PDB file of C-alpha atoms in Angstrom:
ATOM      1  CA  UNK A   1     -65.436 -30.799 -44.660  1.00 73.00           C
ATOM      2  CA  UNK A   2     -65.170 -32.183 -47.758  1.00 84.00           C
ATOM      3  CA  UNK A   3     -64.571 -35.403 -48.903  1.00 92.00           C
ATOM      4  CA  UNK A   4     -60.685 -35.345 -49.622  1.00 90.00           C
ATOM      5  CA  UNK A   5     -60.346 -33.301 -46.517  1.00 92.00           C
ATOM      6  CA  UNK A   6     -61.722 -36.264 -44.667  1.00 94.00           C
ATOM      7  CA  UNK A   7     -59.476 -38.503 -46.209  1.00 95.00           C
ATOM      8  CA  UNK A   8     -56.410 -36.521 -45.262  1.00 93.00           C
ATOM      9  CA  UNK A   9     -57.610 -35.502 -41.945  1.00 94.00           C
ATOM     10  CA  UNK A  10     -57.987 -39.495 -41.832  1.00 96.00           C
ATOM     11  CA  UNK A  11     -54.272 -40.550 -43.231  1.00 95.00           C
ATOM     12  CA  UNK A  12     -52.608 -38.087 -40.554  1.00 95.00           C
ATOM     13  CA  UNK A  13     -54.686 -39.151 -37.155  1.00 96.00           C
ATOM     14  CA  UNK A  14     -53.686 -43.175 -38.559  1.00 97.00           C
ATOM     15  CA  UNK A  15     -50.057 -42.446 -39.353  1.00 96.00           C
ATOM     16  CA  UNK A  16     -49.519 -39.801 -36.117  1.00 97.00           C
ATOM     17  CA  UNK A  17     -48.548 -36.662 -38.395  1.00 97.00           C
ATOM     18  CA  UNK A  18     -49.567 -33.155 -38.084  1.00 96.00           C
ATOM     19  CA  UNK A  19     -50.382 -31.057 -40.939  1.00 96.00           C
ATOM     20  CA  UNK A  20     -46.900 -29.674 -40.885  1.00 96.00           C
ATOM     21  CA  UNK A  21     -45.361 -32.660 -41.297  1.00 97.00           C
ATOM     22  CA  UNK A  22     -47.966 -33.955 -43.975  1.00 97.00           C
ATOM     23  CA  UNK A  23     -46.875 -30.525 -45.606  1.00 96.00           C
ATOM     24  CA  UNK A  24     -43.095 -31.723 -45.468  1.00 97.00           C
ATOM     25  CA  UNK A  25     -43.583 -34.720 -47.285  1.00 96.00           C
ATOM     26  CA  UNK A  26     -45.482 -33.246 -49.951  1.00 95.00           C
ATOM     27  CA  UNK A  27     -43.705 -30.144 -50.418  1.00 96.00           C
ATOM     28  CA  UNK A  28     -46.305 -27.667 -49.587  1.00 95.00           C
ATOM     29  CA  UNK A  29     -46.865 -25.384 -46.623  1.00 95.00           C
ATOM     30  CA  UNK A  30     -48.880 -26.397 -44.061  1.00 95.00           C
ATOM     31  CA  UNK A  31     -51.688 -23.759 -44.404  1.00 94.00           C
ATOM     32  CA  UNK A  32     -51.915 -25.714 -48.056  1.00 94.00           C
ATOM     33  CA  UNK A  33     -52.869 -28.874 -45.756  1.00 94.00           C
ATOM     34  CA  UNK A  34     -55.338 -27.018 -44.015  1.00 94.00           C
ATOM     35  CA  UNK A  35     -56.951 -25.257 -46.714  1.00 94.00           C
ATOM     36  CA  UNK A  36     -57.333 -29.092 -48.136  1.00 92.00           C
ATOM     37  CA  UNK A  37     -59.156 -30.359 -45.301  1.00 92.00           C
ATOM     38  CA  UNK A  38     -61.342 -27.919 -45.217  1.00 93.00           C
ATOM     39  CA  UNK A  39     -62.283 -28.353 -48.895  1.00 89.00           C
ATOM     40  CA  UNK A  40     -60.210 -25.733 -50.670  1.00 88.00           C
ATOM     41  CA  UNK A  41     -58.633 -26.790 -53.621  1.00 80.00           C
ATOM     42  CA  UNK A  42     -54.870 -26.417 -54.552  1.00 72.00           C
ATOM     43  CA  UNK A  43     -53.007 -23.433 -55.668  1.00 68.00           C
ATOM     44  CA  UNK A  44     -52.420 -23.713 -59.346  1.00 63.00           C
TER      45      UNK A  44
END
């Protein structure tokens, strides 16, 4: 996992979200979330 996927993974268990609803407040879907925390990088 990389770095920023940490960091997300991190924001969601502190705040009590999923990766759906992580995905709702950003706008993206939430295999986009999961792709993140596992160190993909965003779609262009």
């Amino acid at each position: 996992m990389s770095v920023i996927g940490k960091q997300i993974k991190k924001y969601c268990t502190k705040k009590g979200l999923t990766q759906e609803q992580l995905g709702q407040l950003l706008g993206v879907t939430t295999q986009a979330v999961s792709k993140w925390e596992r160190g993909g990088t965003p779609d262009a």
